[in-house]
Amino acid sequence: MNTRPVALVTGSRRGIGLAIARKLATDGFDLFITGTDPDSAEETLADLRQYGARAFYLSGDISDLQVHDRWVNQIQRDTGRIDCLVNNAGMGAVVRGDFLELLPDNFDRVISVNLRGTMFLTQAVLKVMLQQPRDGRPKSIINVTSVSASHASPDRLDYCVSKAGLAMWSQGLALRLAGEGIGVFDVRPGIIRTDMTAGVTEKYGRLIANGLVPAGRWGEGDDVANVVTSLASGAFAFATGSVIDVDGGLSIGRL
């Protein structure tokens, strides 16, 4: 019988996802991480295991629905349970620019990763999670969306649409799962220092310096991880359906 809770964190080999996985490991979770490059996974697994966690790698692209059942079956074989799904995997716009020039293939790619793949992986996980005995352990689905779920960026509307869709998915899931004792949360990072934002460091550094973020600094992966692990602990179970902005005050309306 596995005595540690088990979390699946998608897109967790770097950036926000890795910070979340590390914090969950220190908080007593065993981990499954996902990615498309198994050759480089061992370093990440070794990193997580130093915190006392059992850590496993699930290889594949979340947009490929064929891999979801394989992932879930491996989780059942290796640990026999899953208590927390953190939907963190995502990608930015393939090309930033005028929406009138957006290519359907680029739109489809962003949607397939950020929304379609995430939705159907959640479905596959829940079919297992709902069969587990209600043994008092906290269970949660935590969707890492973005401030872009509510704040439009005209040069990457495909990304914004994908995150807004995931935000609505979170609301529907919260209603469906409240009676099952599974908390659902929408965590919205703002401007976070990651590989994804490396190409716009100068732009956003300047905007932050000019007051865009009231907290006056970049967000870090640990800022998001601290919120996610608190939600995974079950301490906020009755707040299911909540949206948590992790953006240093960026999304607060101002005059």
Tab-separated table of C-alpha atoms in Angstrom:
chain	number	residue	atom	x	y	z
A	1	MET	CA	0.000	0.000	0.000
A	2	ASN	CA	1.481	3.320	-1.074
A	3	THR	CA	1.467	5.680	1.904
A	4	ARG	CA	2.544	8.844	0.073
A	5	PRO	CA	0.122	10.851	-2.057
A	6	VAL	CA	0.841	10.770	-5.780
A	7	ALA	CA	0.853	13.736	-8.157
A	8	LEU	CA	1.078	13.935	-11.925
A	9	VAL	CA	2.598	17.227	-13.076
A	10	THR	CA	2.606	17.773	-16.823
A	11	GLY	CA	5.312	19.822	-18.497
A	12	SER	CA	7.473	19.527	-15.418
A	13	ARG	CA	11.020	19.184	-16.691
A	14	ARG	CA	11.758	22.900	-16.325
A	15	GLY	CA	10.340	26.265	-15.377
A	16	ILE	CA	7.092	26.504	-13.442
A	17	GLY	CA	6.391	22.784	-13.754
A	18	LEU	CA	9.722	21.758	-12.260
A	19	ALA	CA	9.305	24.234	-9.409
A	20	ILE	CA	5.874	22.724	-8.686
A	21	ALA	CA	7.215	19.158	-8.810
A	22	ARG	CA	10.076	20.016	-6.439
A	23	LYS	CA	7.751	21.640	-3.922
A	24	LEU	CA	5.324	18.713	-4.054
A	25	ALA	CA	8.251	16.333	-3.489
A	26	THR	CA	9.350	18.263	-0.405
A	27	ASP	CA	5.743	18.188	0.826
A	28	GLY	CA	5.648	14.384	0.716
A	29	PHE	CA	4.278	13.551	-2.724
A	30	ASP	CA	5.559	10.931	-5.134
A	31	LEU	CA	5.759	12.331	-8.640
A	32	PHE	CA	5.070	11.524	-12.244
A	33	ILE	CA	6.429	14.034	-14.733
A	34	THR	CA	5.825	14.221	-18.471
A	35	GLY	CA	7.912	15.270	-21.419
A	36	THR	CA	8.935	14.543	-24.980
A	37	ASP	CA	12.677	14.003	-24.429
A	38	PRO	CA	13.292	10.833	-22.384
A	39	ASP	CA	17.069	11.071	-22.884
A	40	SER	CA	17.244	14.098	-20.595
A	41	ALA	CA	14.650	12.976	-18.056
A	42	GLU	CA	16.980	11.182	-15.649
A	43	GLU	CA	18.566	14.396	-14.421
A	44	THR	CA	15.141	15.780	-13.489
A	45	LEU	CA	14.144	12.528	-11.788
A	46	ALA	CA	17.365	12.523	-9.756
A	47	ASP	CA	16.629	16.106	-8.733
A	48	LEU	CA	13.174	15.134	-7.424
A	49	ARG	CA	14.360	11.978	-5.689
A	50	GLN	CA	16.790	13.930	-3.527
A	51	TYR	CA	13.735	15.308	-1.717
A	52	GLY	CA	12.651	11.794	-0.757
A	53	ALA	CA	10.105	11.282	-3.524
A	54	ARG	CA	9.707	8.354	-5.796
A	55	ALA	CA	9.755	9.921	-9.247
A	56	PHE	CA	8.748	8.468	-12.606
A	57	TYR	CA	8.865	9.740	-16.173
A	58	LEU	CA	6.009	9.527	-18.685
A	59	SER	CA	7.214	10.020	-22.237
A	60	GLY	CA	4.989	11.527	-24.895
A	61	ASP	CA	3.285	14.633	-26.229
A	62	ILE	CA	0.157	15.629	-24.306
A	63	SER	CA	-1.487	16.636	-27.582
A	64	ASP	CA	-1.361	12.982	-28.683
A	65	LEU	CA	-4.494	11.530	-27.083
A	66	GLN	CA	-3.170	8.029	-27.710
A	67	VAL	CA	-0.583	8.408	-24.911
A	68	HIS	CA	-3.047	9.299	-22.151
A	69	ASP	CA	-4.202	5.770	-21.375
A	70	ARG	CA	-0.586	4.576	-21.430
A	71	TRP	CA	0.357	7.231	-18.890
A	72	VAL	CA	-2.579	6.411	-16.628
A	73	ASN	CA	-1.885	2.683	-16.843
A	74	GLN	CA	1.738	3.243	-15.856
A	75	ILE	CA	0.672	5.319	-12.860
A	76	GLN	CA	-1.632	2.520	-11.736
A	77	ARG	CA	1.144	-0.069	-12.156
A	78	ASP	CA	3.815	1.926	-10.378
A	79	THR	CA	1.869	3.480	-7.494
A	80	GLY	CA	-1.704	2.213	-7.631
A	81	ARG	CA	-3.234	5.655	-7.145
A	82	ILE	CA	-3.264	9.314	-8.135
A	83	ASP	CA	-4.279	12.117	-5.801
A	84	CYS	CA	-3.354	15.292	-7.653
A	85	LEU	CA	-3.176	16.296	-11.304
A	86	VAL	CA	-1.380	19.541	-12.075
A	87	ASN	CA	-2.095	20.546	-15.667
A	88	ASN	CA	0.922	22.720	-16.314
A	89	ALA	CA	2.048	21.669	-19.811
A	90	GLY	CA	1.604	24.435	-22.333
A	91	MET	CA	3.145	26.385	-25.152
A	92	GLY	CA	3.153	29.965	-26.307
A	93	ALA	CA	1.977	31.241	-29.660
A	94	VAL	CA	3.904	29.618	-32.513
A	95	VAL	CA	4.261	33.061	-34.088
A	96	ARG	CA	3.361	36.388	-32.494
A	97	GLY	CA	1.771	38.923	-34.802
A	98	ASP	CA	-1.412	40.355	-36.235
A	99	PHE	CA	-4.342	38.001	-35.683
A	100	LEU	CA	-5.327	38.564	-39.310
A	101	GLU	CA	-2.178	36.657	-40.287
A	102	LEU	CA	-2.734	33.724	-37.895
A	103	LEU	CA	-2.348	30.386	-39.665
A	104	PRO	CA	-4.890	27.639	-38.888
A	105	ASP	CA	-2.105	25.095	-38.353
A	106	ASN	CA	-0.482	27.319	-35.719
A	107	PHE	CA	-3.821	27.860	-34.000
A	108	ASP	CA	-4.490	24.125	-34.001
A	109	ARG	CA	-1.082	23.375	-32.468
A	110	VAL	CA	-1.589	25.768	-29.555
A	111	ILE	CA	-5.118	24.512	-28.895
A	112	SER	CA	-4.057	20.869	-29.138
A	113	VAL	CA	-1.486	21.296	-26.358
A	114	ASN	CA	-2.943	23.944	-24.088
A	115	LEU	CA	-6.592	22.940	-24.219
A	116	ARG	CA	-7.568	19.768	-26.091
A	117	GLY	CA	-4.731	17.579	-24.801
A	118	THR	CA	-5.116	18.895	-21.264
A	119	MET	CA	-8.871	18.341	-21.227
A	120	PHE	CA	-8.715	14.761	-22.391
A	121	LEU	CA	-5.793	13.852	-20.142
A	122	THR	CA	-7.872	15.151	-17.238
A	123	GLN	CA	-10.745	12.962	-18.374
A	124	ALA	CA	-8.478	9.880	-18.439
A	125	VAL	CA	-7.057	10.637	-14.983
A	126	LEU	CA	-10.455	11.267	-13.445
A	127	LYS	CA	-11.783	7.907	-14.601
A	128	VAL	CA	-9.133	6.382	-12.334
A	129	MET	CA	-9.297	8.928	-9.524
A	130	LEU	CA	-13.050	8.518	-9.159
A	131	GLN	CA	-12.673	4.756	-8.759
A	132	GLN	CA	-10.315	5.126	-5.816
A	133	PRO	CA	-11.784	4.747	-2.338
A	134	ARG	CA	-12.661	7.966	-0.568
A	135	ASP	CA	-10.080	7.432	2.148
A	136	GLY	CA	-9.845	10.979	3.412
A	137	ARG	CA	-6.798	11.899	1.374
A	138	PRO	CA	-7.141	15.229	-0.440
A	139	LYS	CA	-7.694	14.965	-4.184
A	140	SER	CA	-7.336	17.823	-6.606
A	141	ILE	CA	-7.152	18.979	-10.204
A	142	ILE	CA	-5.059	22.144	-10.506
A	143	ASN	CA	-5.015	23.888	-13.872
A	144	VAL	CA	-2.200	26.331	-14.484
A	145	THR	CA	-3.787	28.784	-16.887
A	146	SER	CA	-2.506	32.364	-17.206
A	147	VAL	CA	-3.359	35.983	-16.660
A	148	SER	CA	-3.983	35.760	-20.410
A	149	ALA	CA	-7.197	33.867	-19.654
A	150	SER	CA	-8.730	37.259	-18.878
A	151	HIS	CA	-6.270	39.792	-20.354
A	152	ALA	CA	-6.083	39.898	-24.137
A	153	SER	CA	-2.813	40.202	-26.055
A	154	PRO	CA	-3.682	41.029	-29.676
A	155	ASP	CA	-0.414	39.600	-30.992
A	156	ARG	CA	-1.060	36.150	-29.469
A	157	LEU	CA	-4.798	35.739	-29.318
A	158	ASP	CA	-4.536	32.015	-30.027
A	159	TYR	CA	-2.674	31.583	-26.736
A	160	CYS	CA	-5.205	33.742	-24.879
A	161	VAL	CA	-8.119	31.759	-26.334
A	162	SER	CA	-6.529	28.483	-25.229
A	163	LYS	CA	-6.100	29.718	-21.666
A	164	ALA	CA	-9.578	31.218	-21.509
A	165	GLY	CA	-10.959	27.870	-22.635
A	166	LEU	CA	-9.001	26.064	-19.943
A	167	ALA	CA	-10.362	28.509	-17.373
A	168	MET	CA	-13.933	27.604	-18.347
A	169	TRP	CA	-12.999	23.908	-18.262
A	170	SER	CA	-11.886	24.487	-14.668
A	171	GLN	CA	-15.252	25.969	-13.732
A	172	GLY	CA	-17.179	23.100	-15.271
A	173	LEU	CA	-14.952	20.523	-13.600
A	174	ALA	CA	-15.374	22.187	-10.223
A	175	LEU	CA	-19.147	21.866	-10.491
A	176	ARG	CA	-18.973	18.268	-11.676
A	177	LEU	CA	-16.506	17.136	-9.009
A	178	ALA	CA	-17.519	19.101	-5.910
A	179	GLY	CA	-19.735	16.298	-4.680
A	180	GLU	CA	-16.943	13.783	-5.278
A	181	GLY	CA	-14.582	15.537	-2.884
A	182	ILE	CA	-12.140	16.576	-5.629
A	183	GLY	CA	-11.076	20.207	-5.502
A	184	VAL	CA	-10.549	22.034	-8.795
A	185	PHE	CA	-8.546	25.242	-9.021
A	186	ASP	CA	-7.459	27.705	-11.700
A	187	VAL	CA	-4.008	29.137	-10.956
A	188	ARG	CA	-3.138	32.113	-13.159
A	189	PRO	CA	0.526	33.105	-13.306
A	190	GLY	CA	1.411	36.564	-14.506
A	191	ILE	CA	4.846	37.519	-15.786
A	192	ILE	CA	7.027	34.665	-14.570
A	193	ARG	CA	10.748	34.253	-15.255
A	194	THR	CA	10.948	31.034	-17.332
A	195	ASP	CA	12.382	29.729	-20.582
A	196	MET	CA	9.117	30.727	-22.258
A	197	THR	CA	9.590	34.379	-21.308
A	198	ALA	CA	13.360	34.462	-21.952
A	199	GLY	CA	12.859	36.007	-25.372
A	200	VAL	CA	10.905	38.962	-23.983
A	201	THR	CA	12.987	39.602	-20.867
A	202	GLU	CA	14.023	43.090	-21.951
A	203	LYS	CA	10.495	44.099	-22.949
A	204	TYR	CA	8.817	42.940	-19.754
A	205	GLY	CA	11.697	44.041	-17.552
A	206	ARG	CA	11.132	47.546	-18.842
A	207	LEU	CA	7.361	47.343	-18.347
A	208	ILE	CA	7.764	46.055	-14.794
A	209	ALA	CA	10.171	48.869	-14.012
A	210	ASN	CA	7.548	51.299	-15.300
A	211	GLY	CA	4.872	49.964	-12.950
A	212	LEU	CA	3.060	47.231	-14.889
A	213	VAL	CA	3.367	44.844	-11.917
A	214	PRO	CA	2.485	46.527	-8.603
A	215	ALA	CA	4.826	44.171	-6.719
A	216	GLY	CA	7.667	45.655	-8.765
A	217	ARG	CA	9.363	42.401	-9.764
A	218	TRP	CA	9.249	39.351	-11.979
A	219	GLY	CA	7.423	36.344	-10.666
A	220	GLU	CA	9.430	33.180	-10.070
A	221	GLY	CA	8.516	29.529	-10.441
A	222	ASP	CA	8.457	29.139	-6.668
A	223	ASP	CA	5.747	31.801	-6.391
A	224	VAL	CA	3.453	29.554	-8.419
A	225	ALA	CA	4.668	26.350	-6.771
A	226	ASN	CA	3.853	27.616	-3.280
A	227	VAL	CA	0.251	28.255	-4.313
A	228	VAL	CA	-0.163	24.938	-6.133
A	229	THR	CA	1.165	22.847	-3.261
A	230	SER	CA	-1.066	24.639	-0.777
A	231	LEU	CA	-4.068	23.756	-2.927
A	232	ALA	CA	-2.882	20.157	-3.314
A	233	SER	CA	-2.678	19.819	0.483
A	234	GLY	CA	-6.468	19.926	0.775
A	235	ALA	CA	-6.409	22.961	3.035
A	236	PHE	CA	-8.559	24.897	0.567
A	237	ALA	CA	-10.880	22.087	-0.519
A	238	PHE	CA	-14.058	24.043	0.232
A	239	ALA	CA	-12.826	26.819	-2.056
A	240	THR	CA	-13.136	24.549	-5.098
A	241	GLY	CA	-13.616	26.474	-8.330
A	242	SER	CA	-11.503	29.385	-7.130
A	243	VAL	CA	-9.269	31.402	-9.418
A	244	ILE	CA	-5.932	32.342	-7.843
A	245	ASP	CA	-3.937	35.083	-9.529
A	246	VAL	CA	-0.185	34.723	-9.015
A	247	ASP	CA	0.866	37.939	-10.683
A	248	GLY	CA	2.031	40.475	-8.111
A	249	GLY	CA	-1.188	42.487	-8.486
A	250	LEU	CA	-0.990	42.736	-12.284
A	251	SER	CA	-4.636	41.769	-12.845
A	252	ILE	CA	-6.115	44.155	-10.293
A	253	GLY	CA	-8.121	46.852	-12.049
A	254	ARG	CA	-6.608	50.302	-11.620
A	255	LEU	CA	-7.556	53.862	-12.500
